[in-house]
Coordinates of C-alpha atoms in Angstrom, one line a residue:
X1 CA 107.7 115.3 117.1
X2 CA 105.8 118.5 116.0
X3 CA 105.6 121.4 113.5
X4 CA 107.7 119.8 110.8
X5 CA 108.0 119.4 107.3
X6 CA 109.5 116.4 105.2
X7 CA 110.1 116.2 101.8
X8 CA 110.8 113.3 99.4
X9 CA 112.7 111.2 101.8
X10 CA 114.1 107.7 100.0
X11 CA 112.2 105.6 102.4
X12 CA 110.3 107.0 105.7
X13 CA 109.1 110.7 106.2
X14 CA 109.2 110.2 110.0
X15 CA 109.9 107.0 111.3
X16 CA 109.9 105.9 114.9
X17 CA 110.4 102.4 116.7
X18 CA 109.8 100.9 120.6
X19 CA 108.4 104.5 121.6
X20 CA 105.4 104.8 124.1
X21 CA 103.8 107.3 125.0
X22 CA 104.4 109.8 122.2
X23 CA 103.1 112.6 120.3
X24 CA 103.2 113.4 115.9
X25 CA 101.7 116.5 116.3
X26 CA 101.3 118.8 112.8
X27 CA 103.9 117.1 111.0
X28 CA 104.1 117.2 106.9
X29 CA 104.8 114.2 105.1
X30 CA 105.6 114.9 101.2
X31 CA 106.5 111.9 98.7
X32 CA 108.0 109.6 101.0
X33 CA 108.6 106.8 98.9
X34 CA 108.0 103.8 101.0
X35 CA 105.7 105.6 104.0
X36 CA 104.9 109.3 105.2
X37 CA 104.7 108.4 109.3
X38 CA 105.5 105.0 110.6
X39 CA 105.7 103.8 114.1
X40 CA 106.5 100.2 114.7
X41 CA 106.2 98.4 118.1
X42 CA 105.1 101.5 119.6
X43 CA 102.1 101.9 122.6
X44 CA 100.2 105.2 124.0
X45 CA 100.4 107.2 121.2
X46 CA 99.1 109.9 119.2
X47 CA 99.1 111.0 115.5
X48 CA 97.5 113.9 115.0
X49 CA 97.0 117.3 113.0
X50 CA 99.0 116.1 110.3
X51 CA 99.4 116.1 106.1
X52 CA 101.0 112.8 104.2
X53 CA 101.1 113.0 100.5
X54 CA 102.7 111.1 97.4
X55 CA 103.6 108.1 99.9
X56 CA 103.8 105.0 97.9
X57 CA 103.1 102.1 100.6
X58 CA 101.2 103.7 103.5
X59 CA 100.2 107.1 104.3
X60 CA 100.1 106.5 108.3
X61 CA 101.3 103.0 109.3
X62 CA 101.1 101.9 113.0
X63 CA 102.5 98.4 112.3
X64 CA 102.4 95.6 115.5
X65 CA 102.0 98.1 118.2
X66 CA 100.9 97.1 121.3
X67 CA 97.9 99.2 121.1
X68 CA 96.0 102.3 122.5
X69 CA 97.2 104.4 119.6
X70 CA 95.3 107.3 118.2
X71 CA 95.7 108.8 114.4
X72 CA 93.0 111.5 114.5
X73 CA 92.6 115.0 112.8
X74 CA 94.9 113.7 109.8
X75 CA 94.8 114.7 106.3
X76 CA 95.8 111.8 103.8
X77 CA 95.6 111.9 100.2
X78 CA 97.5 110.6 96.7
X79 CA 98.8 107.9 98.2
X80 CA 99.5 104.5 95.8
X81 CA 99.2 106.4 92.6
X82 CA 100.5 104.5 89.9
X83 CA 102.0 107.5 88.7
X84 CA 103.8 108.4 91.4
X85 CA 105.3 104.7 91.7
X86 CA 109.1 104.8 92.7
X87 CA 111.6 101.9 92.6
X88 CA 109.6 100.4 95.2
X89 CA 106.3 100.3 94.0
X90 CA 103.5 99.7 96.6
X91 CA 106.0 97.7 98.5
X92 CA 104.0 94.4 98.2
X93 CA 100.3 93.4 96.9
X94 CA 98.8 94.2 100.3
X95 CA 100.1 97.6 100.8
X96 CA 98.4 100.9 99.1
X97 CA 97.0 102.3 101.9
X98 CA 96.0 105.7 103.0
X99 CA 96.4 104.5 106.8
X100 CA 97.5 101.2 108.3
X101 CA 97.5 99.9 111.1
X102 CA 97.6 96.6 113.0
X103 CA 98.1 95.4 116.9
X104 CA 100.8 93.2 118.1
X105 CA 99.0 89.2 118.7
X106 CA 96.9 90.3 121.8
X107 CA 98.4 88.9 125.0
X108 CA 97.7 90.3 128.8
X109 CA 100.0 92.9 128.4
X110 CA 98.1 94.6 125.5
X111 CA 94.6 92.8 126.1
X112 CA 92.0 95.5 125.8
X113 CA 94.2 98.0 124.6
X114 CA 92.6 99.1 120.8
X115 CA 94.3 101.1 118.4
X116 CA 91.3 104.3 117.4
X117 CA 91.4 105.8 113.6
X118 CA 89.2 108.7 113.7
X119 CA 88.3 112.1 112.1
X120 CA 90.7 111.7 109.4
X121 CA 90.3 112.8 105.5
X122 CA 91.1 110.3 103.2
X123 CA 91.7 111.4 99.2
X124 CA 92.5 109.9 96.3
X125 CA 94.2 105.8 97.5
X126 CA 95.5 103.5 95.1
X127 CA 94.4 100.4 96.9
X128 CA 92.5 100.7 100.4
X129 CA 91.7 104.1 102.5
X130 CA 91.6 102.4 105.9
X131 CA 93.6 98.8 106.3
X132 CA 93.3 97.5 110.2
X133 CA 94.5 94.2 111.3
X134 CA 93.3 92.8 114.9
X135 CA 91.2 94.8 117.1
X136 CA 90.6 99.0 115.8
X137 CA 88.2 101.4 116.0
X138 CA 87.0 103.2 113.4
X139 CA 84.8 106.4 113.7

């Protein structure tokens, strides 16, 4: 997915499930209500080079993936802002985050394989810039 712009989608700016081995590539996320990019049970992949602003849960959210995911070059910002608050809210207490993400239980399929947040901006969270669950690195 590359070189596109979303605006003010009900839920998900770009949402993608089981995919390995892909690519978010200068992609615009604008007031998603619920999350600007979200990949869920998803390995090998790369977010990059892109904007997400006025999400309410989750800026970026890489949620149980089986790992070796990178979110680099990323621009967050205004994310949680109780101002900005749709019919949703934050989505629960936990959530609020300017990116998210968490590995899948590690088992010998995924053993070793760490999700890497790095190089990213990060402005203006309601709740936590960076949220990781499980084995990440940070830089």
């Amino acid at each position: 997915v590359k070189n596109i712009e979303v605006l003010q989608q009900k839920t998900y700016g770009v949402y993608f499930t089981n995919s390995d081995y892909y690519t978010v590539n200068n992609v615009t996320s604008i007031d998603a209500d619920a999350v600007g990019i979200r990949n869920y049970l998803g390995h090998h992949g790369t977010i990059q080079n892109s904007s997400v602003s006025g999400a309410n849960w989750y800026g970026i959210e890489n949620y149980a993936s089986t790992g070796n995911c990178i979110i680099n070059y990323n621009t967050v910002s205004n994310i949680a802002l109780p101002d900005n608050l749709g019919l949703s809210g934050i989505g629960a207490w936990y959530k609020g985050s300017g990116i998210y993400t968490q590995n899948s239980v590690t088992t010998a399929y995924n053993a070793g394989q760490i999700n890497t947040i790095r190089y990213n901006r990060i402005d203006n969270i309601g709740y936590n810039g960076i949220h990781f669950a499980n084995e990440a690195i940070v830089e």
